[in-house]
Tab-separated table of N, CA and C and ligand atoms in Angstrom:
chain	number	residue	atom	x	y	z
A	148	MET	N	44.739	-5.009	29.555
A	148	MET	CA	44.511	-3.825	28.086
A	148	MET	C	44.311	-4.780	27.211
A	149	LYS	N	45.802	-5.510	26.883
A	149	LYS	CA	45.378	-5.622	25.469
A	149	LYS	C	44.442	-7.095	25.143
A	150	MET	N	44.362	-7.471	26.283
A	150	MET	CA	43.211	-8.830	25.663
A	150	MET	C	41.380	-8.490	24.996
A	151	LYS	N	41.495	-7.033	26.089
A	151	LYS	CA	40.435	-6.280	26.058
A	151	LYS	C	40.240	-5.842	24.845
A	152	LYS	N	41.073	-5.034	24.291
A	152	LYS	CA	40.974	-4.457	22.877
A	152	LYS	C	40.376	-5.657	22.196
A	153	MET	N	41.289	-6.691	21.703
A	153	MET	CA	40.780	-8.363	20.839
A	153	MET	C	39.909	-8.687	20.634
A	154	ASP	N	39.727	-8.531	22.401
A	154	ASP	CA	38.178	-8.547	22.486
A	154	ASP	C	37.032	-8.001	21.660
A	155	LEU	N	37.420	-7.132	21.621
A	155	LEU	CA	36.096	-5.950	21.460
A	155	LEU	C	36.332	-6.633	19.895
A	156	ILE	N	37.325	-6.380	18.951
A	156	ILE	CA	37.680	-6.226	18.080
A	156	ILE	C	36.655	-8.472	16.947
A	157	LEU	N	37.380	-9.248	18.120
A	157	LEU	CA	36.506	-9.752	18.003
A	157	LEU	C	35.071	-9.991	17.898
A	158	VAL	N	34.466	-9.102	18.813
A	158	VAL	CA	32.558	-8.602	18.789
A	158	VAL	C	32.894	-8.324	17.979
A	159	LEU	N	33.729	-7.437	17.156
A	159	LEU	CA	32.784	-6.564	16.224
A	159	LEU	C	32.909	-7.024	15.389
A	160	THR	N	33.640	-7.508	14.726
A	160	THR	CA	33.988	-8.810	14.294
A	160	THR	C	33.125	-9.339	13.503
A	161	VAL	N	33.100	-10.012	14.783
A	161	VAL	CA	30.922	-11.317	14.372
A	161	VAL	C	29.926	-10.354	13.984
A	162	ILE	N	29.766	-9.131	14.671
A	162	ILE	CA	28.041	-8.331	14.441
A	162	ILE	C	28.434	-7.828	12.542
A	163	VAL	N	29.372	-7.653	12.966
A	163	VAL	CA	29.451	-7.231	11.344
A	163	VAL	C	29.566	-8.609	9.809
A	164	LEU	N	29.700	-9.777	10.583
A	164	LEU	CA	29.654	-10.581	10.436
A	164	LEU	C	27.954	-11.560	10.044
A	165	ALA	N	27.786	-11.106	11.315
A	165	ALA	CA	26.390	-11.241	10.723
A	165	ALA	C	25.139	-10.445	10.074
A	166	LEU	N	26.093	-9.125	10.598
A	166	LEU	CA	24.766	-7.859	9.746
A	166	LEU	C	24.858	-8.672	8.125
A	167	GLY	N	25.575	-8.684	7.896
A	167	GLY	CA	26.505	-8.645	5.941
A	167	GLY	C	25.858	-10.106	6.050
A	168	GLY	N	25.869	-10.854	6.988
A	168	GLY	CA	24.805	-12.160	6.773
A	168	GLY	C	23.799	-12.258	6.371
A	169	PHE	N	23.154	-11.602	7.121
A	169	PHE	CA	21.248	-10.045	7.765
A	169	PHE	C	21.227	-10.388	6.027
A	170	LEU	N	22.350	-9.278	5.457
A	170	LEU	CA	22.366	-8.171	4.986
A	170	LEU	C	21.889	-9.021	3.619
A	171	LEU	N	22.517	-10.228	3.312
A	171	LEU	CA	23.236	-11.158	2.367
A	171	LEU	C	21.573	-12.262	1.607
A	172	TYR	N	21.337	-12.330	2.852
A	172	TYR	CA	20.179	-13.372	2.887
A	172	TYR	C	19.070	-12.656	2.545
A	173	SER	N	18.467	-11.394	2.676
A	173	SER	CA	17.522	-10.941	2.768
A	173	SER	C	17.171	-10.726	1.668
A	174	PHE	N	18.544	-9.813	0.892
A	174	PHE	CA	18.565	-9.801	-0.715
A	174	PHE	C	17.995	-10.007	-1.555
A	175	LEU	N	19.527	-11.754	-1.136
A	175	LEU	CA	18.438	-13.305	-1.532
A	175	LEU	C	17.287	-13.751	-2.084
A	176	GLY	N	16.789	-13.095	-0.623
A	176	GLY	CA	15.578	-13.594	-0.053
A	176	GLY	C	14.406	-12.694	-1.002
A	177	SER	N	14.439	-11.356	-1.271
A	177	SER	CA	13.976	-10.873	-2.361
A	177	SER	C	13.698	-11.147	-3.751
A	178	LYS	N	15.551	-11.847	-3.632
A	178	LYS	CA	15.447	-11.720	-5.423
A	178	LYS	C	14.472	-12.829	-5.744
A	179	ASP	N	14.760	-14.224	-4.765
A	179	ASP	CA	14.006	-15.543	-5.190
A	179	ASP	C	12.608	-14.915	-5.670
A	180	ALA	N	12.068	-14.585	-4.051
A	180	ALA	CA	10.522	-14.363	-3.903
A	180	ALA	C	10.284	-13.844	-5.393
A	181	GLY	N	9.424	-14.302	-6.210
A	181	GLY	CA	8.500	-13.825	-7.785
A	181	GLY	C	7.749	-13.038	-7.612
A	182	ARG	N	6.914	-13.159	-8.580
A	182	ARG	CA	5.362	-12.796	-8.779
A	182	ARG	C	4.755	-14.428	-9.246
A	183	VAL	N	3.352	-14.636	-8.773
A	183	VAL	CA	2.208	-15.341	-9.562
A	183	VAL	C	0.794	-14.475	-10.254
A	184	VAL	N	1.042	-15.006	-11.833
A	184	VAL	CA	0.986	-14.210	-12.639
A	184	VAL	C	-1.016	-15.543	-12.419
A	185	VAL	N	-1.853	-15.765	-12.930
A	185	VAL	CA	-2.608	-15.542	-13.466
A	185	VAL	C	-3.937	-15.349	-14.979
A	186	GLU	N	-3.674	-16.667	-15.218
A	186	GLU	CA	-4.044	-16.223	-16.696
A	186	GLU	C	-5.632	-16.921	-16.518
A	187	VAL	N	-6.559	-16.554	-17.180
A	187	VAL	CA	-8.140	-17.159	-17.462
A	187	VAL	C	-8.624	-16.899	-18.944
A	188	ASP	N	-8.318	-18.036	-19.728
A	188	ASP	CA	-8.675	-18.283	-21.424
A	188	ASP	C	-7.650	-16.902	-21.993
A	189	GLY	N	-6.307	-17.076	-21.771
A	189	GLY	CA	-5.333	-16.429	-21.729
A	189	GLY	C	-5.309	-15.236	-21.926
A	190	GLU	N	-5.975	-14.175	-20.593
A	190	GLU	CA	-6.098	-12.629	-20.374
A	190	GLU	C	-5.518	-13.089	-18.973
A	191	VAL	N	-4.755	-12.865	-19.707
A	191	VAL	CA	-4.444	-11.658	-17.316
A	191	VAL	C	-5.698	-11.881	-16.501
A	192	TYR	N	-4.860	-12.035	-15.483
A	192	TYR	CA	-6.537	-12.342	-14.588
A	192	TYR	C	-5.962	-11.019	-13.884
A	193	GLY	N	-4.844	-11.650	-12.872
A	193	GLY	CA	-3.751	-10.462	-12.240
A	193	GLY	C	-2.788	-10.945	-11.681
A	194	GLU	N	-2.026	-10.103	-10.581
A	194	GLU	CA	-0.206	-10.600	-11.045
A	194	GLU	C	-0.166	-10.393	-9.539
A	195	TYR	N	0.727	-10.865	-8.002
A	195	TYR	CA	0.514	-11.151	-7.207
A	195	TYR	C	2.055	-12.004	-6.769
A	196	GLU	N	2.155	-10.998	-5.724
A	196	GLU	CA	3.678	-10.833	-5.031
A	196	GLU	C	3.484	-12.654	-4.578
A	197	LEU	N	4.535	-12.832	-5.140
A	197	LEU	CA	4.977	-14.752	-3.801
A	197	LEU	C	5.220	-14.242	-2.046
A	198	TYR	N	5.522	-13.554	-2.396
A	198	TYR	CA	5.864	-13.519	-1.009
A	198	TYR	C	4.786	-13.725	-0.014
A	199	GLU	N	3.736	-12.673	-0.384
A	199	GLU	CA	2.754	-11.743	0.650
A	199	GLU	C	2.111	-13.525	0.366
A	200	ASN	N	2.060	-13.921	1.662
A	200	ASN	CA	0.510	-14.686	1.762
A	200	ASN	C	-0.766	-14.650	0.979
A	201	GLN	N	-1.780	-14.269	1.042
A	201	GLN	CA	-3.360	-14.456	0.407
A	201	GLN	C	-4.284	-15.187	-0.625
A	202	GLU	N	-5.401	-14.982	-0.305
A	202	GLU	CA	-6.103	-16.396	-0.727
A	202	GLU	C	-6.617	-15.331	-2.514
A	203	ILE	N	-6.729	-15.971	-3.386
A	203	ILE	CA	-6.928	-15.884	-4.329
A	203	ILE	C	-7.940	-15.962	-5.381
A	204	PHE	N	-9.581	-15.446	-5.607
A	204	PHE	CA	-10.688	-15.506	-5.489
A	204	PHE	C	-10.792	-16.056	-7.447
A	205	ILE	N	-10.727	-16.564	-8.605
A	205	ILE	CA	-10.470	-16.534	-9.442
A	205	ILE	C	-12.010	-17.105	-9.770
A	206	ASN	N	-12.373	-16.098	-10.428
A	206	ASN	CA	-13.518	-16.197	-10.888
A	206	ASN	C	-14.465	-17.151	-11.252
A	207	ASP	N	-14.612	-17.684	-9.149
A	207	ASP	CA	-15.302	-18.768	-9.084
A	207	ASP	C	-15.423	-19.805	-9.072
A	208	THR	N	-14.722	-19.952	-9.575
A	208	THR	CA	-14.118	-21.250	-9.743
A	208	THR	C	-12.992	-22.050	-9.836
A	209	ASN	N	-11.928	-21.629	-8.761
A	209	ASN	CA	-10.137	-21.734	-8.836
A	209	ASN	C	-10.342	-20.667	-6.822
A	210	VAL	N	-9.584	-21.465	-6.580
A	210	VAL	CA	-9.739	-20.348	-5.478
A	210	VAL	C	-7.313	-21.005	-5.320
A	211	LEU	N	-6.942	-20.070	-5.439
A	211	LEU	CA	-5.443	-19.437	-5.069
A	211	LEU	C	-4.539	-19.800	-4.381
A	212	ILE	N	-4.353	-20.721	-3.445
A	212	ILE	CA	-4.258	-19.333	-2.116
A	212	ILE	C	-2.398	-19.650	-2.105
A	213	ILE	N	-1.230	-18.264	-1.863
A	213	ILE	CA	-0.439	-17.808	-2.068
A	213	ILE	C	0.104	-17.882	-0.109
A	214	GLU	N	1.398	-18.943	-0.453
A	214	GLU	CA	1.635	-19.000	1.298
A	214	GLU	C	3.109	-19.241	1.501
A	215	ASN	N	3.956	-19.033	1.597
A	215	ASN	CA	5.587	-19.215	2.416
A	215	ASN	C	5.760	-18.996	1.095
A	216	GLY	N	5.445	-18.114	0.387
A	216	GLY	CA	6.352	-18.107	-1.802
A	216	GLY	C	6.018	-19.292	-1.515
A	217	GLU	N	5.072	-20.251	-1.534
A	217	GLU	CA	4.368	-21.187	-2.618
A	217	GLU	C	2.803	-20.640	-3.086
A	218	ALA	N	2.580	-21.041	-3.926
A	218	ALA	CA	1.136	-20.571	-4.801
A	218	ALA	C	0.947	-22.433	-5.302
A	219	ASN	N	-0.321	-22.405	-4.407
A	219	ASN	CA	-0.856	-23.689	-4.620
A	219	ASN	C	-2.460	-23.771	-3.836
A	220	MET	N	-2.806	-24.433	-6.182
A	220	MET	CA	-4.229	-24.705	-5.482
A	220	MET	C	-5.036	-25.760	-4.872
A	221	TYR	N	-5.976	-24.227	-4.212
A	221	TYR	CA	-6.942	-24.982	-3.063
A	221	TYR	C	-7.719	-25.242	-3.279
A	222	GLU	N	-8.306	-24.842	-4.391
A	222	GLU	CA	-10.054	-25.383	-4.808
A	222	GLU	C	-10.483	-24.768	-6.368
A	223	ALA	N	-10.869	-25.991	-6.595
A	223	ALA	CA	-11.556	-25.593	-8.642
A	223	ALA	C	-12.986	-26.770	-8.466
A	224	ASN	N	-14.037	-26.443	-8.764
A	224	ASN	CA	-14.796	-26.569	-9.524
A	224	ASN	C	-14.523	-27.328	-10.784
A	225	CYS	N	-13.568	-27.875	-11.158
A	225	CYS	CA	-13.557	-28.453	-12.744
A	225	CYS	C	-14.060	-30.160	-11.967
A	226	PRO	N	-13.953	-30.402	-13.174
A	226	PRO	CA	-14.314	-32.598	-12.557
A	226	PRO	C	-13.643	-32.843	-12.511
A	227	ASP	N	-12.442	-32.885	-13.236
A	227	ASP	CA	-11.222	-33.779	-13.608
A	227	ASP	C	-9.695	-33.598	-11.460
A	228	GLN	N	-10.458	-32.230	-10.685
A	228	GLN	CA	-9.803	-31.608	-9.805
A	228	GLN	C	-7.567	-31.791	-9.893
A	229	ILE	N	-7.561	-31.802	-11.136
A	229	ILE	CA	-5.636	-32.057	-10.994
A	229	ILE	C	-5.068	-30.399	-11.227
A	230	CYS	N	-6.187	-29.488	-10.889
A	230	CYS	CA	-4.606	-28.000	-9.885
A	230	CYS	C	-4.771	-28.287	-8.953
A	231	VAL	N	-5.971	-29.522	-8.335
A	231	VAL	CA	-6.059	-28.966	-7.005
A	231	VAL	C	-4.996	-30.434	-6.464
A	232	GLU	N	-4.830	-31.150	-7.640
A	232	GLU	CA	-3.549	-32.084	-7.549
A	232	GLU	C	-2.436	-32.093	-7.329
A	233	HIS	N	-2.003	-31.288	-8.477
A	233	HIS	CA	-1.166	-29.996	-8.308
A	233	HIS	C	-0.387	-29.701	-7.020
A	234	VAL	N	1.093	-30.161	-7.240
A	234	VAL	CA	2.112	-29.714	-6.201
A	234	VAL	C	1.984	-28.668	-5.982
A	235	SER	N	2.558	-27.530	-4.958
A	235	SER	CA	3.049	-25.995	-4.652
A	235	SER	C	3.796	-26.134	-5.886
A	236	VAL	N	4.259	-25.014	-6.320
A	236	VAL	CA	4.894	-23.955	-7.028
A	236	VAL	C	5.177	-23.105	-6.630
A	237	SER	N	6.551	-22.678	-7.005
A	237	SER	CA	7.274	-21.465	-6.121
A	237	SER	C	8.269	-21.326	-6.945
A	238	LYS	N	8.833	-22.145	-7.910
A	238	LYS	CA	10.103	-21.861	-8.853
A	238	LYS	C	9.803	-21.282	-9.917
A	239	ASN	N	10.210	-19.923	-10.780
A	239	ASN	CA	10.728	-19.089	-11.499
A	239	ASN	C	10.330	-20.265	-12.675
A	240	GLY	N	8.675	-20.308	-13.579
A	240	GLY	CA	8.215	-20.942	-14.741
A	240	GLY	C	7.256	-21.710	-14.005
A	241	GLU	N	6.700	-22.547	-13.016
A	241	GLU	CA	6.460	-23.332	-12.991
A	241	GLU	C	5.125	-22.928	-12.632
A	242	THR	N	4.386	-24.255	-13.037
A	242	THR	CA	2.884	-23.790	-13.687
A	242	THR	C	1.511	-24.825	-13.148
A	243	ILE	N	0.403	-24.282	-13.243
A	243	ILE	CA	0.181	-25.214	-12.855
A	243	ILE	C	-1.690	-24.480	-13.237
A	244	VAL	N	-1.899	-25.674	-13.956
A	244	VAL	CA	-2.793	-25.766	-15.402
A	244	VAL	C	-4.506	-26.158	-15.313
A	245	CYS	N	-5.536	-25.534	-15.128
A	245	CYS	CA	-6.471	-26.183	-14.683
A	245	CYS	C	-7.584	-26.139	-16.330
A	246	LEU	N	-7.436	-26.840	-17.108
A	246	LEU	CA	-8.156	-27.495	-18.151
A	246	LEU	C	-8.950	-26.534	-18.171
A	247	PRO	N	-10.235	-27.766	-18.324
A	247	PRO	CA	-11.161	-27.585	-18.071
A	247	PRO	C	-12.266	-25.562	-17.867
A	248	ASN	N	-11.500	-24.873	-16.516
A	248	ASN	CA	-11.919	-23.725	-16.834
A	248	ASN	C	-10.828	-22.959	-17.148
A	249	LYS	N	-9.759	-23.378	-17.685
A	249	LYS	CA	-8.753	-22.702	-18.654
A	249	LYS	C	-8.447	-21.426	-17.979
A	250	VAL	N	-7.615	-21.763	-16.948
A	250	VAL	CA	-6.864	-21.106	-15.971
A	250	VAL	C	-5.370	-21.977	-15.901
A	251	VAL	N	-4.308	-20.316	-15.905
A	251	VAL	CA	-3.311	-20.979	-15.722
A	251	VAL	C	-2.238	-20.304	-14.953
A	252	VAL	N	-1.537	-21.520	-13.697
A	252	VAL	CA	-0.758	-19.653	-12.940
A	252	VAL	C	0.414	-20.569	-13.318
A	253	THR	N	1.425	-18.885	-13.616
A	253	THR	CA	2.987	-18.799	-13.792
A	253	THR	C	4.110	-18.436	-12.526
A	254	ILE	N	3.562	-18.796	-12.201
A	254	ILE	CA	5.507	-17.968	-11.212
A	254	ILE	C	6.733	-17.389	-12.103
A	255	LYS	N	6.572	-16.422	-11.966
A	255	LYS	CA	7.318	-15.792	-13.260
A	255	LYS	C	8.584	-14.851	-11.919
A	256	GLU	N	9.804	-14.005	-12.934
A	256	GLU	CA	10.743	-12.788	-11.744
A	256	GLU	C	10.201	-12.243	-10.887
A	257	ALA	N	10.876	-11.608	-9.862
A	257	ALA	CA	10.628	-11.087	-8.926
A	257	ALA	C	10.846	-9.477	-10.111
A	258	ALA	N	9.199	-8.539	-8.791
A	258	ALA	CA	8.761	-7.691	-9.635
A	258	ALA	C	9.594	-6.576	-9.402
A	259	THR	N	9.682	-5.717	-10.159
A	259	THR	CA	10.777	-4.382	-10.040
A	259	THR	C	9.600	-3.778	-10.028
A	260	GLY	N	10.517	-2.181	-9.302
A	260	GLY	CA	9.203	-0.866	-8.982
A	260	GLY	C	8.685	-0.461	-9.792
A	261	ASP	N	8.898	-0.643	-10.510
A	261	ASP	CA	8.419	-0.344	-12.022
A	261	ASP	C	7.368	-0.847	-12.728
A	262	LEU	N	7.677	-1.906	-12.866
A	262	LEU	CA	5.904	-3.465	-13.086
A	262	LEU	C	5.170	-3.192	-12.131
A	263	ASP	N	5.398	-3.229	-10.768
A	263	ASP	CA	4.415	-2.318	-9.389
A	263	ASP	C	3.449	-0.919	-10.145
A	264	ALA	N	4.157	0.242	-10.419
A	264	ALA	CA	3.684	1.153	-11.082
A	264	ALA	C	2.369	0.331	-12.336
A	265	VAL	N	2.726	-0.425	-12.767
A	265	VAL	CA	2.251	-0.158	-13.688
A	265	VAL	C	1.083	-1.570	-13.716
A	266	VAL	N	1.072	-2.411	-12.219
A	266	VAL	CA	0.355	-3.198	-12.442
A	266	VAL	C	-0.917	-2.086	-11.177
A	267	ASN	N	-0.332	-0.879	-10.562
A	267	ASN	CA	-0.905	-0.761	-9.645
A	267	ASN	C	-1.904	0.849	-10.442
B	79	ZN	ZN1	-9.178	-28.056	-12.101
């Protein structure tokens, strides 16, 4: 009887710890996920969630792909192709610049509910 009770406590402890770890993980995960701000010629073209996999067509000149929390310039019609060759960006403040098309992709902090309301 005594052993069983100890076992039950142990199992419950493990479950609580696992649940807590999961919650902490999701909290930190959502905090890390940022926004992708696309600017064309100095003006904001659009803002996109980094955690949402999507394809963004920028003025028929550039194609930006957001996948697994990273933004990557997939295609561009610029002659230098520097933006396409640029590594994926995912951290706050990282940018991909396409100079010929005046496209700037910037990673920014995760949006709050208020910012979402403004964008929508
Ligand atoms: Zn380019």
